[in-house]
Short mmCIF file of C-alpha atoms and ligand atoms in Angstrom, two decimals:
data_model
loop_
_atom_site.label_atom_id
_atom_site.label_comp_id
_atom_site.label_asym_id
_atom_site.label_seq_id
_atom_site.Cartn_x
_atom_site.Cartn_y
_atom_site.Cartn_z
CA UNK A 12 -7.44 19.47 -14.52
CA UNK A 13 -9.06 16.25 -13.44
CA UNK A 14 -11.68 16.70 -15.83
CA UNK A 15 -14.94 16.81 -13.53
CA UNK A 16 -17.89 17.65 -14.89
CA UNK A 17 -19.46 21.16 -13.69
CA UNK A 18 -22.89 20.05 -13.49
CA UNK A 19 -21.47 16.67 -11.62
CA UNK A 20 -22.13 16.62 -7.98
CA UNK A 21 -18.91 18.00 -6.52
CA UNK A 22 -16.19 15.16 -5.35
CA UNK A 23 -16.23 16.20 -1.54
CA UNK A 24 -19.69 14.95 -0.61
CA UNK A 25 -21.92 18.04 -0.16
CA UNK A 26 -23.94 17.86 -2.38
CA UNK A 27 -24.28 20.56 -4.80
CA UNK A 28 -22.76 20.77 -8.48
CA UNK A 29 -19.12 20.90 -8.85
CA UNK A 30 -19.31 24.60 -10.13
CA UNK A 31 -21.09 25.58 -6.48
CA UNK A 32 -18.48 24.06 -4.82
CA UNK A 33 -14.46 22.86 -5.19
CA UNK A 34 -14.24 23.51 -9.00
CA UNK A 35 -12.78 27.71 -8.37
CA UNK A 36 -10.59 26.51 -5.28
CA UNK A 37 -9.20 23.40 -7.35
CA UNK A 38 -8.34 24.89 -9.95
CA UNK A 39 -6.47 27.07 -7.81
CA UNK A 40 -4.71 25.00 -6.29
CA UNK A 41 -3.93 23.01 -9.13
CA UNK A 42 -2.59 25.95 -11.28
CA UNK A 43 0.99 26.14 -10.38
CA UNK A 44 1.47 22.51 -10.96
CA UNK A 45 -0.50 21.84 -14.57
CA UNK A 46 2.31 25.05 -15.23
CA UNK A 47 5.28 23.39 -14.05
CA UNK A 48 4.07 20.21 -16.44
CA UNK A 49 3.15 18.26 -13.14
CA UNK A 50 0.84 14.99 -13.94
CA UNK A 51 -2.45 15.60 -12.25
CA UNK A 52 -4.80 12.61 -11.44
CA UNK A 53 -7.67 11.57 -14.04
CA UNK A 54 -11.19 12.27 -12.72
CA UNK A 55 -11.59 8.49 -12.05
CA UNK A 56 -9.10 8.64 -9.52
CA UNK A 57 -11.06 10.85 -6.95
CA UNK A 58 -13.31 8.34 -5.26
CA UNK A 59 -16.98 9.38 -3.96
CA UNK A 60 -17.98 9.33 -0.61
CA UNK A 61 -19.83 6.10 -1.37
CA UNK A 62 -17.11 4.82 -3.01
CA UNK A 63 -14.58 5.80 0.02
CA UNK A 64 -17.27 3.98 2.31
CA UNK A 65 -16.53 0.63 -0.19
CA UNK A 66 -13.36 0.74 0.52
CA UNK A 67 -13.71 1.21 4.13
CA UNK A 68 -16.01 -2.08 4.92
CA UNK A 69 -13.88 -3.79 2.62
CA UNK A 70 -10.86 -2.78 4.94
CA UNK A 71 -12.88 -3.64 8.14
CA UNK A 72 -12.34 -7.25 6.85
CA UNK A 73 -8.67 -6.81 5.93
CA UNK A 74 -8.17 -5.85 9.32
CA UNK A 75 -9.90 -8.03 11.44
CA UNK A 76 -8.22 -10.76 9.42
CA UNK A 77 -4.51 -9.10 10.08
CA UNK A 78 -6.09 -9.28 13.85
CA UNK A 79 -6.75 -13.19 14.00
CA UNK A 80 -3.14 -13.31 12.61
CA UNK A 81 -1.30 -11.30 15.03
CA UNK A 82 -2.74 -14.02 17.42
CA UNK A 83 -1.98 -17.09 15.15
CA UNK A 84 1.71 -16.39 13.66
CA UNK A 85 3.83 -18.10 15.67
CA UNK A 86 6.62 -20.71 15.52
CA UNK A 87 5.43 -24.00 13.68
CA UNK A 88 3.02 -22.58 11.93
CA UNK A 89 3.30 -23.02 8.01
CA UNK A 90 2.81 -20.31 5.84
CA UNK A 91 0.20 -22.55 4.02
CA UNK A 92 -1.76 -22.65 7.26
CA UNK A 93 -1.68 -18.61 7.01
CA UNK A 94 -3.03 -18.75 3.68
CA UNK A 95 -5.94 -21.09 4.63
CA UNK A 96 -6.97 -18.93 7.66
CA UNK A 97 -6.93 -15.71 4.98
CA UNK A 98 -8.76 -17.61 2.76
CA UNK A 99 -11.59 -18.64 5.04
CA UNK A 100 -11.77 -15.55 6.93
CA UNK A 101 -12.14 -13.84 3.54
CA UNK A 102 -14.89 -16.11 2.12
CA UNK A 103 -16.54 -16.16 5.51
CA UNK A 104 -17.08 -12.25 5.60
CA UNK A 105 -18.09 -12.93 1.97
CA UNK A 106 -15.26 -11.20 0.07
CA UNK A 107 -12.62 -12.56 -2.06
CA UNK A 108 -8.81 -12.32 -1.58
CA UNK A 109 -7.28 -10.57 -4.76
CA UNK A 110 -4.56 -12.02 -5.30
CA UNK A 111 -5.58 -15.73 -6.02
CA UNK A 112 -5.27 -16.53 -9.67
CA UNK A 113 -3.77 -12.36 -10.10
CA UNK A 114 -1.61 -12.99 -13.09
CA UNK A 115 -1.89 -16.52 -12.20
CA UNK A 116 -0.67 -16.09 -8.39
CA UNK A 117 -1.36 -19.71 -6.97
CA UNK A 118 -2.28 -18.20 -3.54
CA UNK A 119 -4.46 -16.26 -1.43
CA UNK A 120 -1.85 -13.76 0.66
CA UNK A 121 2.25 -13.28 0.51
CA UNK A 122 4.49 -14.35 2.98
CA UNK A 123 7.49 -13.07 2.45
CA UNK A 124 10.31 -14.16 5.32
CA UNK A 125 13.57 -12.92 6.15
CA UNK A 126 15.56 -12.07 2.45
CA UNK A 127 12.28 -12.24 0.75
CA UNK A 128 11.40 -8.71 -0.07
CA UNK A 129 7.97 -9.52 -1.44
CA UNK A 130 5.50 -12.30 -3.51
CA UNK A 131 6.26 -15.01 -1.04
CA UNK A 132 4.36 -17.88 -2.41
CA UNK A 133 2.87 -19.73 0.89
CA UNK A 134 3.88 -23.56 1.09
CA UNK A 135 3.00 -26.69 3.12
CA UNK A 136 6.59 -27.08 3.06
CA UNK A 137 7.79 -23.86 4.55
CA UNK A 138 7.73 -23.80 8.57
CA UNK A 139 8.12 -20.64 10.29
CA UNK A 140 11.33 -20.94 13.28
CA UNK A 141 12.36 -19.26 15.87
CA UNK A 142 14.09 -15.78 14.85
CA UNK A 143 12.19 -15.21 11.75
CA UNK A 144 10.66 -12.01 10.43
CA UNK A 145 7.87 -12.40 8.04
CA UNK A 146 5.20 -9.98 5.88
CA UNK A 147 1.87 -11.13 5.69
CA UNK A 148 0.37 -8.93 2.18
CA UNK A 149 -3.37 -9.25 2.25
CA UNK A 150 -5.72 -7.51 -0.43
CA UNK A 151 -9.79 -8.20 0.39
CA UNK A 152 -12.00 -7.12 -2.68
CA UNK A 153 -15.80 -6.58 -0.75
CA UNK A 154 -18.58 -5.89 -2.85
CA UNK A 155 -15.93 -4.90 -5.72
CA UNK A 156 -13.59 -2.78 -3.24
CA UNK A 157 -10.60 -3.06 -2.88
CA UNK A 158 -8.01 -2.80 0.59
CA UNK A 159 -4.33 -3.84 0.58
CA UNK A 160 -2.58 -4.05 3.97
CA UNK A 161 0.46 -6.21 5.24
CA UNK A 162 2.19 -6.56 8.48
CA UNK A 163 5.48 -7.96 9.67
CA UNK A 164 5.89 -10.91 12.40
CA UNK A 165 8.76 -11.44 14.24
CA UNK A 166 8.75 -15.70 15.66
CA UNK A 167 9.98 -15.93 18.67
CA UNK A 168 13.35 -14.45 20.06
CA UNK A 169 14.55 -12.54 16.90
CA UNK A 170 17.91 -11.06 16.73
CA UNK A 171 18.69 -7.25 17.59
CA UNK A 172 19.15 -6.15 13.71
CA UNK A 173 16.33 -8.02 12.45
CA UNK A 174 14.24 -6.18 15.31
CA UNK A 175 15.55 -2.87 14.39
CA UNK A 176 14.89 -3.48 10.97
CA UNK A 177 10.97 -4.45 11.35
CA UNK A 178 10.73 -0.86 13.33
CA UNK A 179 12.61 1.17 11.21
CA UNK A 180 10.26 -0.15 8.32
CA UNK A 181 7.42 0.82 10.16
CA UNK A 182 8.51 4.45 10.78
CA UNK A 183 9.46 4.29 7.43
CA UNK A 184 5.88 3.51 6.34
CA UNK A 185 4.16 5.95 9.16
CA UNK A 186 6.52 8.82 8.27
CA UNK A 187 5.90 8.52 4.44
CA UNK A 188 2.32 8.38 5.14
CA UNK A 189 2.73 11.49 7.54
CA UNK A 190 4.01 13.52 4.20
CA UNK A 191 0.58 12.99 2.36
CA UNK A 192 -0.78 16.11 2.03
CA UNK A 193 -3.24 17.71 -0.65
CA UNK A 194 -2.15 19.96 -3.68
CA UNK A 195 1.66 18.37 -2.87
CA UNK A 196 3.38 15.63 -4.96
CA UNK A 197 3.41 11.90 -4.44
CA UNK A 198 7.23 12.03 -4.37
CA UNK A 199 7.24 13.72 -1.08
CA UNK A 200 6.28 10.52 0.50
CA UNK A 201 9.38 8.45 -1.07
CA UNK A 202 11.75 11.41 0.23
CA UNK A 203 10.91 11.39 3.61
CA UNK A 204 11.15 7.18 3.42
CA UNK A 205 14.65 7.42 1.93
CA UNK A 206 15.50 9.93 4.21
CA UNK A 207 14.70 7.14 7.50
CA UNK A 208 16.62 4.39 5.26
CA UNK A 209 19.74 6.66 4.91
CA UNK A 210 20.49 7.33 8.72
CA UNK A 211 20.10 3.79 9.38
CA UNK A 212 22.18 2.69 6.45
CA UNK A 213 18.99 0.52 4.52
CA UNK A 214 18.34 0.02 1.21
CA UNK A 215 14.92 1.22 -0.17
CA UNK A 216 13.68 -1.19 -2.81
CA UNK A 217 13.36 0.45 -6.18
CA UNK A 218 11.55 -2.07 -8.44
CA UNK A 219 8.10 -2.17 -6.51
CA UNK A 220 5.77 0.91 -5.55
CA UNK A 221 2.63 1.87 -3.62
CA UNK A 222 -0.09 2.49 -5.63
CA UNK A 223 -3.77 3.55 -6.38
CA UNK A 224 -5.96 1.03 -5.02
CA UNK A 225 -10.00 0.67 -4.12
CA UNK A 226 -11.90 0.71 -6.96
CA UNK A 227 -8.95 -1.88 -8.81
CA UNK A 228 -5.99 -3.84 -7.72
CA UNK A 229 -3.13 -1.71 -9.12
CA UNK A 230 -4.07 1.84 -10.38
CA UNK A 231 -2.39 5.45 -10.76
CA UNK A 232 -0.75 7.28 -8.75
CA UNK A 233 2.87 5.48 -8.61
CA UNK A 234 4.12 5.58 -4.86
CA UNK A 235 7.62 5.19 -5.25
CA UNK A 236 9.24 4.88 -2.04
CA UNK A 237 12.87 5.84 -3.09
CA UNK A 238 13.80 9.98 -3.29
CA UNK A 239 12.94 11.02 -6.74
CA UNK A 240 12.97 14.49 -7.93
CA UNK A 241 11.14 13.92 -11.21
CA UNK A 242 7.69 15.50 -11.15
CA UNK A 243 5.43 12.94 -10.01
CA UNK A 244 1.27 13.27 -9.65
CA UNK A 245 0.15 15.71 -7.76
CA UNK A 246 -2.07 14.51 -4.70
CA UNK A 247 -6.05 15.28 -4.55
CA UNK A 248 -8.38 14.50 -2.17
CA UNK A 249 -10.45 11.62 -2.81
CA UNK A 250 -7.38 9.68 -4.09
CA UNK A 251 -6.96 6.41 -2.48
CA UNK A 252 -3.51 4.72 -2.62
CA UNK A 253 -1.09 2.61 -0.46
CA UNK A 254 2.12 3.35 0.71
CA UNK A 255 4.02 0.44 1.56
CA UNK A 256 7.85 0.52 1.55
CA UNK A 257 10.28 -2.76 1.66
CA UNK A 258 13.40 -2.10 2.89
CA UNK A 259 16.45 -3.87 2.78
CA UNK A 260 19.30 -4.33 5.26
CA UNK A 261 22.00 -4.11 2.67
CA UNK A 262 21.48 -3.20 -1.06
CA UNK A 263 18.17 -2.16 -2.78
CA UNK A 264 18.60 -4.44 -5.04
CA UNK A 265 16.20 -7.61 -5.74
CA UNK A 266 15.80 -10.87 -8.05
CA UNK A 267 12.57 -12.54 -9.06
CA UNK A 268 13.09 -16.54 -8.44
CA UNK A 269 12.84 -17.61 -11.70
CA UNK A 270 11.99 -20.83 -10.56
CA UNK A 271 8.26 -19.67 -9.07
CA UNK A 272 8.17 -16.08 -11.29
CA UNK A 273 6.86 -14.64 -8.24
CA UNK A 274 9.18 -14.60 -5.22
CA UNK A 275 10.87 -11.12 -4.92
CA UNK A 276 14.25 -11.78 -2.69
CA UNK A 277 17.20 -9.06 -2.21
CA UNK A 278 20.20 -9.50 -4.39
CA UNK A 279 22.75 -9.96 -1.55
CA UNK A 280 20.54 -12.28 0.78
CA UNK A 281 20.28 -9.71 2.96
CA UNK A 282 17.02 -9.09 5.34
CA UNK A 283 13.88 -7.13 3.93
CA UNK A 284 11.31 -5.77 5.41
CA UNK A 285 7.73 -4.17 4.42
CA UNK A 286 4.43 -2.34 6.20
CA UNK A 287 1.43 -1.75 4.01
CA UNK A 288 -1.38 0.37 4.59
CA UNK A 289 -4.25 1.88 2.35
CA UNK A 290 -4.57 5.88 2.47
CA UNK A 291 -7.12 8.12 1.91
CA UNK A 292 -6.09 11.80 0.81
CA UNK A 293 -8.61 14.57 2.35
CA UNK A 294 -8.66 18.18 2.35
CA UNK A 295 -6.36 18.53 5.63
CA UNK A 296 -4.34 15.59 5.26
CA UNK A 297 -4.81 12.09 4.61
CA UNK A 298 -7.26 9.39 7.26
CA UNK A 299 -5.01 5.38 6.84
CA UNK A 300 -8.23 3.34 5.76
CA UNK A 301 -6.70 0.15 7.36
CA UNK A 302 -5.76 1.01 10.30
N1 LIG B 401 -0.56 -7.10 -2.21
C1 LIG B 401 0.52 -6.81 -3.13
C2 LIG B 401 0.60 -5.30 -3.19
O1 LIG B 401 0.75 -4.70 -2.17
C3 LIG B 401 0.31 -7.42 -4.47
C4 LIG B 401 0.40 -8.89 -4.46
S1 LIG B 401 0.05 -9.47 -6.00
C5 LIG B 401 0.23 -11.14 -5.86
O2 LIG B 401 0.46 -4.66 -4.20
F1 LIG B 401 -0.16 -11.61 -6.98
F2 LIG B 401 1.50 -11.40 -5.61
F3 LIG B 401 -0.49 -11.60 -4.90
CO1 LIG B 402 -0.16 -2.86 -2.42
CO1 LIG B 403 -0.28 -5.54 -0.54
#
């Protein structure tokens, strides 16, 4: 059990102590799994209504920041020039973008184009053309919270597959988000993902995974977005995570440059893909925080 104290004030925002509240129906609902040796999330891991409101200003800026680039991605534009517009949009709203100096990550935001799955390092040097699809990954930390959200761009007139593959991504993201449901495991979202990649004869990358976010960068649970039928944490409300699946046109297989140590491309050079958004589990379903 997730280890909340009786006398605590219960997780759902009422309130009254845990006891007077969700502690007999959790632990219902919990039962079957702890029995069937399912991991269930660490008390730390359901967030507080205050907490959950953190998160949610701190995703008002990730947003309106995603906004101002839907508007200024276009051909020309280097992916340095992206960075400095996340970077002052950031500091201007009075936040900080997580990922500068994050295990030494020179940057402020990925951008990841066309065979680069993820990690893009942005670059003076690198122009986006005509025909290219590229992720944007931007985490804001405001007033210590956390939000992690990334889009795709398509420049200009981009060919049929590479279209097809920036939708399909997207259902890919909005139908493994659709599986999030309370009391179920975190694998459920992965299955349904793999499921989309399989008709359409994609790749699902296997080496990166959603994951807890809001209070820190990188937390439990593990989203894996591959099918998995190991027993994987079971899903509470109050959990925040992302789901954010890359997909690949060909095989699920990826390389780190080991030139940069950062830049995640697919083995075969074949087109990727990726939608992030940050997810909030409740008691009926789940509310996207970035959205
Ligand atoms: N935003 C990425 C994620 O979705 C992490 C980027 S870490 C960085 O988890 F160091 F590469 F920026
Ligand atoms: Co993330
Ligand atoms: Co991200």
């Amino acid at each position: 059990m997730f280890k909340i104290g009786r006398n605590d004030k219960c997780w759902c925002g009422c309130g009254k102590k845990y006891k007077q509240c969700h502690e007999r129906s959790d632990e219902e609902n919990l039962k079957e799994y702890v029995e069937k040796g399912y991991p269930i999330p660490d008390r730390h891991l359901i967030l507080s209504p205050e907490q959950i409101q953190g998160i949610k200003e701190s995703a008002k800026v990730s947003i309106a920041i995603m906004d101002a680039l839907d508007k200024f991605i276009k051909e020309g534009v280097s992916t340095e020039a992206i960075d400095r517009l996340v970077y002052e949009m950031t500091e201007d709203a009075g936040g900080i973008c997580a990922d500068y100096k994050y295990e030494d990550f020179p940057k402020h935001c990925c951008t990841s184009i066309n065979n680069v799955v993820c990690h893009g390092i942005p670059s003076e040097r690198e122009i986006l053309k005509n025909g290219d699809i590229v992720n944007v990954d931007i985490t804001t930390i405001l007033n210590g919270y956390y939000s992690d959200m990334s889009r795709m761009y398509m420049i200009g007139q981009v060919p049929d597959n590479a279209k097809k593959l920036v939708e399909v991504t997207k259902k890919c993201m909005l139908s493994g988000i659709d599986a999030i449901k309370p009391y179920r495991p975190v694998s459920d979202i992965g299955n349904v993902i793999n499921d989309i990649a399989d008709e359409n004869g994609y790749g699902v990358v296997r080496a990166l995974c959603g994951h807890g976010v809001g209070l820190k960068f990188h937390e439990d649970p593990v989203v894996n977005h591959y099918r998995t039928d190991r027993k994987t944490m079971i899903m509470v409300p109050g959990m925040v995570f992302t789901v954010e699946p890359m997909i690949n046109e060909g095989t699920w297989d990826c390389k780190v440059s080991s030139e940069d140590g950062w830049t995640v491309t697919t083995a075969d050079g074949s087109l990727s893909a990726q939608w992030e958004h940050t997810v909030l589990v409740t008691e009926s379903g789940y509310e996207i925080l970035t959205l």
